[in-house]
Amino acid sequence: MARYLVRRLLITLPILLGITVLSYFIMALTPGDPVQMLIDPQMTQADREIRRRALGLDEPAYIRYLKWLNELAHGNLGYSFSSGVPVTRRVGERIGPTLTLTVTALALSYLIALPTGILVAVRRYSAVDYAATLFAFLGISLPTFFLGLVGIYVFALRLRWLPTGGTMTLGGEGGLFDLALHLLLPASVLAVAGAGVLTRYVRSSMLEVLGQDYVRTARAKGLAELLVLRRHALRNALIPVITLAGLQIPGLLAGAVITEQIFEWPGMGRLTIEAINQRDYPVLMGITLISAVLVAVGNLLADLAYAYVDPRIHYE
Amino acid sequence: MSEAIPRRASTLAVSPTPSPVASFWQLALRRFLRHRVAVAGLLVLVAISLMAVAAPVLAPHSPTAIDASGFQAAPSAAHPLGTDSVGRDVLSRLIYAARVSLTVGILAVAMYVVIGTTVGAIAGYYGGTVDLVLSRTMDVMLSFPPLIIILFAVSVFGRPSLWNVIIVLGLLGWPPVARLVRGQVLALRQQEFVQAARAVGATDRVVMARHLLPNAMAPVLVAATFGTANAILIEAALSFLGLGVQPPTPSWGNMLTDAQSLTVLERMPWLWAPPGFMILISVLTINFVGDGLRDALDPGLKL
């Protein structure tokens, strides 16, 4: 396990490095210089001159990249064009709401996918199975923004059950219930796309386990079907499904951009759109970089979790 | 490269003699036709494509003409789906927008299939350091959440437009295809017909183009179909956010932009519901076709 951990980390490091190279490359296409963006615009002219020389703006591209990388390693993601605030602070204050939204959505999609997936695996080729397949296809085919708009139209404007957007009632007292009320619609919209695919995974994982010899043995020794399902099949079927959570991160972060925009949710996704509209490239790069790192780390954790929970897996 | 070598190599090595039994593609077609949902999807898709081609005949008005007598007008005889915020006919825009979606879907995917196939074939065929570098590059690109890197690239690439979207999607979309082709090539490389081709002196390029790639194409076709659906979704999302196709050119995505205003959303469903349904229908049917193709071409594949 320790050796696997080390090896897996060694694979992740060059990927993280590659993420910075690609980000730097796209940044280099923008007007302005990626290195220059690391200098605090609120410094005095003389201080900025010193910084500029320290960062070596006249040096060849690869040296500039290395210096830029060094600043990154010390937590300097540059300064926002529009407000002069460090990018780390601007993105930092938006990570909380995005995490609240995406984690809720992830929990919701598992809440939908687990029972549905198990049910359709047990009742294979029944009407429920076909309905779930259709739902999975709808999930990947519905544009997030359209689903969001329909959600607002039905639940907020017509039925008036839920708020149209934001995180708390204006002039209200806030509180957990108020937050949950505001969270329900955007999180559900974000959960739908993932839930459909996840249901398919639960189904095929469950079907695979149900075909195993130990399930037949359990049935043969006369165990009640429910016990067979719960004790023998479900536990094993869940292993690959639970570790899938790490692989959901890219989709969730991408979906959050649209969902946050529609529901006026003050997270990283909404910041992305703001940064694009203000041509605030340092902020945009910071978000891209941070989300890619989140994905790489998510993949790493998914692999480790898999190796941890499934003793059958040996990595030499 | 001489012309004689590939021809001789192929006759010696693969000999695609028409067998009395049905060929791979005939069998695949038979399996596809049995997949009723996929066939229905294909029919709807053909209808949408015909609508796109015949847009000038079908559309009651020009998609950009402004009717001065009213904007945001409710559906009427003159304008069956009403008019938009500037006074343009919604139905005509809806019909013309099919062109945008299909263009993006087809061209962006064609572009990244070519790049991905080339990169994947090189990585799988040469292996070693080449493979290591290319595979790590794919890993890096796949680490970026799809929409976020596309937004970053689109905003950097000058003014948003249809071509901008196609180029960005085409340049960023290839890693999954490359990974797929690499796997296929790795598996095929050791097979006897490939070794035979090499033994009779076929060059690397000939072995790849004539012997490896044709056998690796079935899963690529499936991936390209699902990719087309995805490209249409991304174009719609970008245009919805104002970062893709720009008005007055109609796109189903940018037709929904106005619905971000709650007044439009609540009072004028004819402005946003039809384009939303069109996106859903075209993406859904393409995904159905992709599912049918997957079953037909690769019966062993699950999910």
Coordinates of C-alpha atoms in Angstrom, one line a residue, chain B residues 219 222 294-295 298-303:
Chain B
P219 CA -15.0 2.7 -31.1
V222 CA -19.0 5.6 -31.3
R294 CA -22.1 1.0 -29.5
D295 CA -24.3 -2.0 -29.3
D298 CA -19.0 -3.5 -29.9
P299 CA -21.5 -5.9 -28.4
G300 CA -19.1 -6.7 -25.6
L301 CA -19.1 -3.1 -24.3
K302 CA -21.2 -2.3 -21.3
L303 CA -22.8 1.0 -20.2

